[in-house]
């Protein structure tokens, strides 16, 4: 059963949870997962999210797919009466200990140029560089060809669920599945204020494309690398001259040349993969999605350095998101925006951050090009003001197509979290059932989910 809100609220409400498939493609704790799915159904949610990892499904060899664990999970979701949104994850996840496919990692050991690299030559090995999208670096095939075959195999193997249980597909677009460069991959974990990050244009293929572009535009001396006067990962904008508000070289002819090229590479990559997703899934009853990050740190500066290093040419005098929205519209894809729970007043003053202004800017661009927005919260503590901010961001004039709540875990049914969440659900006018109103058998289901979470059952956000 699918619950809908009133016309002024989101169409659907679901949990973004990782349904656990081990690296061996097996299901652990199936009974506890089944109980958890029943509990979610009783809460009144529409469905769950299942990440499908490239490194698990195509682990051993190119074209050798193992879908068994994911098929079992899809059946469990179907049996529970829930819908399923699938995230196709072509990246690794160090936190969850999910690597890239073994055969891809072996190629990367002999040819690290398939990965992004920063100015110091450090390679980011959790996803492939977008510069190799159309290069035959994977045993004679291009990454786009490999992704396409992966999608074809998935669609064929899950044909019995498509359009009935599986109603949405999110196409992985980069680090953590988002459309961006891994510009903050080496930021210190103890860093309280996010620095500017670094441009990721130093792998051999990105440098080759930059050189070609510089020569084609009559500026060959600009094609040897990124800005020499840009700060490093943890540093602030004024620690060097590139991002300075006044007199920074981001406003110079060279700055415009480089930033235009750098952001165009990200847009072209996003277009290739969303076009692929639209071609493979667009003719079915399944909706395709892509995720755009909310990079709000240092938004109140003129240069918006965190966005620039991530690939979004967005400054105080240039809108970098209209081109992104146009690209989504061209491919008939919906856009997932995280950060629906973030507010300006709760950001550190020295971070010069504004999630509210950035979210409003991206939504304005989406409205201009008719792109439908789906909301998602960012993974921060579940303080009461976060629920209030989410409610404001998904109701009324800010209505979103759907909302994914992250994340299910051991703390979900805790006294510190569950009452606030229940109030949040009630405020959305969903026909949610409160634990006090559940029959005894249904109470046992909810208790079962709590026990399974406390036993370290992995139900974490994608």
Coordinates of C-alpha atoms in Angstrom, one line a residue:
X1 CA 0.0 0.0 0.0
X2 CA 1.3 3.4 -1.0
X3 CA 0.5 6.3 1.2
X4 CA 0.2 9.8 -0.3
X5 CA 0.2 13.2 1.4
X6 CA -2.2 16.0 0.8
X7 CA -1.6 18.0 -2.5
X8 CA 0.6 20.6 -0.7
X9 CA 3.1 18.0 0.5
X10 CA 5.4 15.5 -1.1
X11 CA 3.9 12.7 -3.2
X12 CA 5.7 9.9 -1.4
X13 CA 7.7 9.3 1.7
X14 CA 10.4 6.7 2.0
X15 CA 13.4 5.6 3.9
X16 CA 16.8 5.7 2.3
X17 CA 18.3 2.5 3.9
X18 CA 21.0 0.2 2.8
X19 CA 19.5 -3.3 2.6
X20 CA 22.6 -5.3 3.5
X21 CA 24.2 -7.5 0.9
X22 CA 27.6 -8.8 2.0
X23 CA 30.7 -8.6 -0.3
X24 CA 30.1 -12.3 -0.9
X25 CA 26.7 -11.5 -2.4
X26 CA 24.8 -13.2 0.5
X27 CA 22.0 -12.0 2.8
X28 CA 22.9 -11.9 6.5
X29 CA 20.1 -11.9 9.2
X30 CA 17.3 -12.4 6.7
X31 CA 14.7 -12.8 9.5
X32 CA 15.6 -9.5 11.2
X33 CA 15.6 -7.7 7.9
X34 CA 12.1 -9.1 7.1
X35 CA 10.9 -7.9 10.5
X36 CA 12.4 -4.5 9.9
X37 CA 10.7 -4.1 6.5
X38 CA 7.3 -5.0 8.2
X39 CA 8.0 -2.3 10.8
X40 CA 8.7 0.3 8.1
X41 CA 5.5 -0.6 6.4
X42 CA 3.6 -0.1 9.6
X43 CA 5.2 3.4 10.0
X44 CA 3.5 4.4 6.8
X45 CA 6.5 4.8 4.5
X46 CA 6.3 4.1 0.8
X47 CA 9.4 2.0 0.4
X48 CA 13.1 1.6 0.8
X49 CA 16.3 2.3 -1.1
X50 CA 18.7 -0.5 -2.1
X51 CA 22.2 0.4 -3.3
X52 CA 23.4 -2.1 -5.9
X53 CA 27.2 -2.0 -5.8
X54 CA 29.3 -2.5 -8.9
X55 CA 32.0 -4.0 -6.7
X56 CA 29.7 -6.7 -5.5
X57 CA 27.5 -7.5 -8.5
X58 CA 30.4 -7.6 -11.1
X59 CA 33.2 -8.4 -8.6
X60 CA 35.3 -11.0 -10.3
X61 CA 35.3 -10.4 -14.0
X62 CA 33.8 -8.0 -16.6
X63 CA 30.4 -9.3 -17.6
X64 CA 30.2 -11.8 -14.9
X65 CA 27.2 -10.7 -12.9
X66 CA 25.9 -12.1 -9.6
X67 CA 22.5 -10.7 -8.7
X68 CA 21.4 -13.4 -6.3
X69 CA 21.6 -11.4 -3.0
X70 CA 19.9 -8.4 -4.6
X71 CA 17.1 -10.5 -6.1
X72 CA 16.5 -12.0 -2.6
X73 CA 16.2 -8.6 -1.1
X74 CA 13.9 -7.4 -3.9
X75 CA 11.6 -10.4 -3.1
X76 CA 11.6 -9.5 0.6
X77 CA 10.7 -5.9 -0.2
X78 CA 7.9 -7.1 -2.5
X79 CA 6.6 -9.5 0.1
X80 CA 6.5 -6.7 2.7
X81 CA 4.3 -4.6 0.3
X82 CA 6.9 -1.9 -0.1
X83 CA 8.3 -0.1 -3.1
X84 CA 12.0 -0.1 -4.0
X85 CA 14.3 2.6 -5.3
X86 CA 17.6 1.3 -6.5
X87 CA 20.8 3.2 -6.5
X88 CA 23.4 2.0 -9.0
X89 CA 26.7 2.5 -7.3
X90 CA 29.7 2.7 -9.6
X91 CA 31.9 3.9 -6.7
X92 CA 33.6 2.3 -3.7
X93 CA 32.8 3.1 -0.1
X94 CA 35.6 2.9 2.4
X95 CA 33.3 3.3 5.4
X96 CA 31.2 0.4 4.4
X97 CA 34.3 -1.5 3.2
X98 CA 32.9 -2.0 -0.3
X99 CA 35.6 -1.8 -3.0
X100 CA 35.5 -1.4 -6.7
X101 CA 35.4 -4.7 -8.7
X102 CA 38.5 -6.7 -8.2
X103 CA 39.3 -6.7 -12.0
X104 CA 39.0 -2.9 -12.1
X105 CA 41.3 -2.5 -9.1
X106 CA 43.9 -4.7 -10.8
X107 CA 43.8 -2.5 -13.9
X108 CA 44.2 0.5 -11.7
X109 CA 47.3 -0.9 -10.1
X110 CA 49.1 -1.0 -13.4
X111 CA 47.4 2.1 -14.8
X112 CA 46.6 4.6 -11.9
X113 CA 45.7 7.1 -14.6
X114 CA 42.2 5.7 -14.6
X115 CA 41.6 7.4 -11.3
X116 CA 41.4 11.1 -10.4
X117 CA 44.6 12.8 -9.2
X118 CA 45.2 16.0 -7.2
X119 CA 48.1 18.5 -7.5
X120 CA 50.4 16.3 -5.4
X121 CA 49.7 13.2 -7.5
X122 CA 47.6 11.5 -4.9
X123 CA 45.0 9.3 -6.6
X124 CA 41.4 9.0 -5.5
X125 CA 40.6 5.3 -6.0
X126 CA 36.9 5.1 -5.0
X127 CA 35.7 5.8 -8.5
X128 CA 37.0 6.2 -12.1
X129 CA 38.1 9.5 -13.4
X130 CA 35.5 11.0 -15.7
X131 CA 38.2 11.6 -18.2
X132 CA 38.2 7.9 -19.1
X133 CA 34.5 7.7 -19.7
X134 CA 35.0 7.1 -23.5
X135 CA 38.5 5.6 -23.4
X136 CA 39.0 1.8 -23.8
X137 CA 40.8 1.5 -20.5
X138 CA 38.9 -1.5 -19.1
X139 CA 40.3 -4.5 -21.0
X140 CA 39.4 -2.8 -24.3
X141 CA 36.1 -1.4 -23.3
X142 CA 35.2 2.1 -22.2
X143 CA 33.7 2.7 -18.7
X144 CA 30.5 3.9 -20.3
X145 CA 30.2 0.7 -22.3
X146 CA 30.8 -1.3 -19.1
X147 CA 28.2 0.7 -17.2
X148 CA 25.7 0.2 -20.0
X149 CA 26.1 -3.5 -20.0
X150 CA 25.7 -3.5 -16.2
X151 CA 22.4 -1.6 -16.6
X152 CA 21.2 -4.0 -19.3
X153 CA 21.9 -7.0 -17.2
X154 CA 20.3 -5.5 -14.1
X155 CA 17.2 -4.5 -16.2
X156 CA 16.9 -8.1 -17.6
X157 CA 17.5 -9.8 -14.3
X158 CA 15.0 -7.7 -12.4
X159 CA 12.4 -7.5 -15.1
X160 CA 9.8 -9.1 -12.9
X161 CA 10.1 -6.2 -10.4
X162 CA 10.5 -3.3 -12.8
X163 CA 7.6 -0.9 -12.6
X164 CA 5.8 -2.8 -9.9
X165 CA 8.2 -3.1 -6.9
X166 CA 11.1 -1.2 -8.4
X167 CA 9.8 2.3 -9.3
X168 CA 13.0 4.4 -9.3
X169 CA 16.6 4.1 -10.4
X170 CA 19.3 6.5 -9.3
X171 CA 22.3 6.6 -11.6
X172 CA 25.6 6.8 -9.9
X173 CA 27.5 9.9 -11.1
X174 CA 30.7 10.1 -9.1
X175 CA 32.1 10.0 -5.6
X176 CA 29.4 8.7 -3.2
X177 CA 27.1 8.5 -6.3
X178 CA 26.9 12.3 -6.6
X179 CA 27.7 14.6 -9.6
X180 CA 31.0 16.1 -8.5
X181 CA 34.8 15.8 -8.4
X182 CA 36.3 14.3 -5.2
X183 CA 37.6 17.7 -4.3
X184 CA 37.6 17.1 -0.5
X185 CA 38.8 13.5 -0.4
X186 CA 41.9 14.3 1.6
X187 CA 40.5 16.8 4.0
X188 CA 41.5 16.0 7.6
X189 CA 38.9 14.3 9.7
X190 CA 39.5 16.6 12.6
X191 CA 38.9 19.7 10.5
X192 CA 35.9 21.5 11.9
X193 CA 35.6 24.1 9.1
X194 CA 35.7 22.7 5.5
X195 CA 38.6 24.2 3.5
X196 CA 38.5 25.0 -0.2
X197 CA 39.4 21.5 -1.4
X198 CA 41.6 20.9 -4.5
X199 CA 41.0 20.7 -8.2
X200 CA 41.1 17.1 -9.4
X201 CA 42.6 17.6 -12.9
X202 CA 46.0 16.0 -12.6
X203 CA 45.5 12.5 -13.9
X204 CA 47.1 11.9 -17.2
X205 CA 43.9 11.9 -19.2
X206 CA 42.5 15.1 -17.6
X207 CA 45.8 16.8 -18.3
X208 CA 45.7 15.7 -21.9
X209 CA 42.2 17.1 -22.4
X210 CA 43.2 20.4 -20.7
X211 CA 46.3 20.6 -23.0
X212 CA 44.1 20.0 -26.1
X213 CA 41.6 22.6 -25.0
X214 CA 44.3 25.2 -24.3
X215 CA 45.9 24.8 -27.7
X216 CA 42.5 24.9 -29.4
X217 CA 41.7 28.2 -27.8
X218 CA 45.0 29.8 -28.6
X219 CA 46.4 29.6 -25.0
X220 CA 48.8 26.7 -25.0
X221 CA 50.7 27.9 -21.9
X222 CA 47.4 27.5 -19.9
X223 CA 47.3 23.8 -20.6
X224 CA 49.9 22.4 -18.2
X225 CA 47.8 22.0 -15.1
X226 CA 45.4 23.7 -12.7
X227 CA 45.8 27.0 -11.0
X228 CA 49.2 27.3 -9.4
X229 CA 48.0 29.9 -6.9
X230 CA 45.0 27.8 -5.5
X231 CA 45.1 26.8 -1.8
X232 CA 45.2 23.1 -0.7
X233 CA 42.5 21.0 0.8
X234 CA 42.1 22.3 4.4
X235 CA 43.1 25.9 3.7
X236 CA 40.8 28.9 3.5
X237 CA 40.3 31.1 0.4
X238 CA 42.6 33.9 1.5
X239 CA 45.6 31.6 2.1
X240 CA 46.6 32.1 -1.5
X241 CA 45.5 34.4 -4.3
X242 CA 43.2 32.3 -6.6
X243 CA 40.0 32.4 -4.6
X244 CA 40.4 35.9 -2.9
X245 CA 37.2 37.9 -3.0
X246 CA 38.9 40.9 -4.4
X247 CA 41.7 40.6 -7.0
X248 CA 41.6 36.8 -7.0
X249 CA 42.7 35.2 -10.2
X250 CA 39.4 33.3 -10.5
X251 CA 38.1 36.5 -12.1
X252 CA 41.0 36.8 -14.6
X253 CA 40.8 35.6 -18.2
X254 CA 42.8 32.5 -17.2
X255 CA 40.5 31.8 -14.3
X256 CA 37.5 31.9 -16.5
X257 CA 39.2 29.7 -19.1
X258 CA 40.1 27.0 -16.5
X259 CA 36.9 27.1 -14.5
X260 CA 34.8 26.9 -17.7
X261 CA 36.7 23.9 -18.9
X262 CA 36.7 22.1 -15.6
X263 CA 33.0 22.5 -15.0
X264 CA 32.3 21.5 -18.6
X265 CA 34.0 18.2 -18.0
X266 CA 31.7 17.5 -15.1
X267 CA 28.6 18.4 -17.2
X268 CA 29.7 16.3 -20.1
X269 CA 30.2 13.3 -17.7
X270 CA 26.8 13.8 -16.1
X271 CA 25.2 14.0 -19.5
X272 CA 26.8 10.8 -20.7
X273 CA 25.6 8.8 -17.7
X274 CA 22.1 10.3 -17.4
X275 CA 21.7 9.8 -21.1
X276 CA 22.7 6.2 -20.6
X277 CA 20.2 5.8 -17.7
X278 CA 17.4 7.4 -19.7
X279 CA 18.1 5.2 -22.7
X280 CA 18.1 2.0 -20.6
X281 CA 15.2 2.8 -18.2
X282 CA 13.4 5.8 -19.6
X283 CA 11.0 3.7 -21.8
X284 CA 9.7 1.8 -18.8
X285 CA 7.5 2.7 -15.8
X286 CA 10.6 3.4 -13.8
X287 CA 11.7 6.9 -13.0
X288 CA 15.4 7.9 -13.4
X289 CA 17.3 10.1 -10.9
X290 CA 20.6 11.7 -10.4
X291 CA 22.0 13.3 -7.2
X292 CA 23.5 16.8 -7.1
X293 CA 25.4 17.7 -3.8
X294 CA 24.7 20.7 -1.6
X295 CA 28.2 22.1 -1.3
X296 CA 27.3 25.0 0.9
X297 CA 30.6 25.8 2.8
X298 CA 32.1 29.2 1.9
X299 CA 28.9 30.1 -0.1
X300 CA 29.0 33.6 1.4
X301 CA 32.3 34.4 -0.3
X302 CA 32.3 35.9 -3.8
X303 CA 34.2 33.0 -5.4
X304 CA 32.4 30.0 -3.8
X305 CA 35.6 28.0 -3.8
X306 CA 34.2 24.7 -2.5
X307 CA 31.8 24.6 -5.4
X308 CA 34.5 25.5 -7.9
X309 CA 36.8 22.7 -6.9
X310 CA 33.9 20.3 -6.9
X311 CA 33.1 21.3 -10.5
X312 CA 30.3 23.8 -10.3
X313 CA 31.2 27.2 -11.8
X314 CA 29.0 29.1 -9.5
X315 CA 30.1 32.5 -8.1
X316 CA 28.4 35.7 -6.9
X317 CA 28.2 36.8 -10.6
X318 CA 27.6 33.5 -12.4
X319 CA 24.9 30.9 -12.0
X320 CA 26.5 27.5 -12.2
X321 CA 23.4 25.4 -11.7
X322 CA 21.3 26.4 -14.6
X323 CA 23.5 24.4 -16.9
X324 CA 23.1 21.4 -14.5
X325 CA 19.4 21.7 -14.5
X326 CA 19.2 22.0 -18.3
X327 CA 21.3 18.8 -18.5
X328 CA 18.9 16.9 -16.2
X329 CA 15.9 18.3 -18.2
X330 CA 17.5 17.2 -21.5
X331 CA 17.7 13.6 -20.2
X332 CA 14.2 13.6 -18.5
X333 CA 15.8 12.8 -15.1
X334 CA 14.6 14.0 -11.7
X335 CA 17.1 15.6 -9.4
X336 CA 17.8 14.4 -5.8
X337 CA 18.9 17.3 -3.5
X338 CA 20.3 16.5 0.0
X339 CA 20.5 18.9 2.9
X340 CA 16.7 19.4 3.4
X341 CA 17.4 19.5 7.1
X342 CA 20.1 22.1 7.1
X343 CA 19.6 25.7 8.2
X344 CA 21.9 28.7 8.1
X345 CA 21.5 29.6 11.7
X346 CA 23.0 26.3 12.8
X347 CA 26.2 26.6 10.7
X348 CA 29.5 27.7 12.3
X349 CA 29.8 31.4 11.6
X350 CA 33.4 31.1 10.4
X351 CA 32.3 28.5 7.7
X352 CA 30.6 31.3 5.7
X353 CA 28.0 28.7 4.8
X354 CA 24.5 29.1 3.5
X355 CA 22.7 25.8 2.8
X356 CA 19.4 27.7 2.5
X357 CA 20.5 30.1 -0.2
X358 CA 22.2 27.4 -2.2
X359 CA 19.2 25.1 -2.0
X360 CA 17.0 27.9 -3.1
X361 CA 19.3 28.7 -6.0
X362 CA 19.3 25.1 -7.3
X363 CA 15.6 24.8 -6.9
X364 CA 15.1 28.0 -8.9
X365 CA 17.2 26.6 -11.7
X366 CA 15.2 23.4 -11.6
X367 CA 11.9 25.3 -11.9
X368 CA 13.2 27.2 -14.8
X369 CA 13.9 24.0 -16.8
X370 CA 11.0 22.0 -15.4
X371 CA 13.2 19.5 -13.5
X372 CA 11.4 17.7 -10.7
X373 CA 13.1 17.7 -7.3
X374 CA 13.2 14.9 -4.8
X375 CA 14.4 15.7 -1.3
X376 CA 16.8 14.0 1.1
X377 CA 18.2 14.9 4.5
X378 CA 21.9 15.1 5.2
X379 CA 23.5 12.8 7.8
X380 CA 23.7 15.0 10.8
X381 CA 22.4 14.6 14.3
X382 CA 18.6 14.3 14.5
X383 CA 18.0 17.5 16.5
X384 CA 14.5 18.8 16.7
X385 CA 15.2 21.8 14.5
X386 CA 16.3 19.5 11.7
X387 CA 12.9 17.9 11.6
X388 CA 11.3 21.4 11.5
X389 CA 13.6 22.4 8.7
X390 CA 12.7 19.3 6.7
X391 CA 9.0 19.9 7.1
X392 CA 9.4 23.5 5.8
X393 CA 11.5 22.3 2.8
X394 CA 9.0 19.7 1.6
X395 CA 5.7 21.4 2.2
X396 CA 3.8 24.3 0.6
X397 CA 5.5 26.1 -2.2
X398 CA 8.6 24.0 -1.6
X399 CA 6.8 20.7 -2.4
X400 CA 9.1 17.9 -3.6
X401 CA 8.3 14.9 -5.7
X402 CA 9.4 12.5 -2.9
X403 CA 11.4 12.6 0.3
X404 CA 14.0 10.0 1.4
X405 CA 14.8 10.0 5.1
X406 CA 18.3 8.8 6.2
X407 CA 19.0 6.7 8.1
X408 CA 17.7 3.6 9.8
X409 CA 20.0 2.3 12.5
X410 CA 20.2 1.2 16.1
X411 CA 19.2 4.7 17.3
X412 CA 16.0 5.0 15.3
X413 CA 13.6 3.7 17.9
X414 CA 15.5 5.3 20.8
X415 CA 13.6 7.7 23.1
X416 CA 15.9 10.5 21.9
X417 CA 14.8 10.1 18.3
X418 CA 11.6 8.2 17.8
X419 CA 9.2 10.7 19.4
X420 CA 10.6 13.6 17.3
X421 CA 10.4 11.5 14.1
X422 CA 6.8 10.5 14.9
X423 CA 5.9 14.1 15.3
X424 CA 7.6 14.9 12.0
X425 CA 5.6 12.2 10.2
X426 CA 2.3 13.4 11.7
X427 CA 3.1 17.0 10.5
X428 CA 3.3 15.7 6.9
X429 CA -0.3 14.3 7.3
X430 CA 0.8 10.8 6.5
X431 CA -1.5 8.0 7.8
X432 CA 1.3 6.7 10.0
X433 CA 0.5 4.3 12.9
X434 CA 1.9 5.2 16.2
X435 CA 3.5 2.4 18.3
X436 CA 0.9 3.0 21.1
X437 CA -1.9 2.2 18.6
X438 CA -0.4 -1.0 17.2
X439 CA -1.8 -4.4 17.9
X440 CA 0.4 -6.7 20.0
X441 CA 1.7 -8.6 16.9
X442 CA 2.7 -5.3 15.2
X443 CA 4.4 -4.1 18.4
X444 CA 6.5 -7.2 18.3
X445 CA 7.6 -6.4 14.7
X446 CA 8.8 -2.9 15.8
X447 CA 10.6 -4.4 18.8
X448 CA 12.2 -7.0 16.5
X449 CA 13.6 -4.2 14.3
X450 CA 15.1 -2.5 17.3
X451 CA 16.7 -5.7 18.5
X452 CA 18.1 -6.4 15.1
X453 CA 19.6 -2.9 14.9
X454 CA 21.2 -3.3 18.3
X455 CA 22.7 -6.5 17.0
X456 CA 24.7 -4.5 14.4
X457 CA 22.4 -5.3 11.5
X458 CA 23.6 -2.8 8.9
X459 CA 20.7 -0.6 7.8
X460 CA 22.6 2.5 6.8
X461 CA 22.0 5.2 4.2
X462 CA 23.2 4.8 0.7

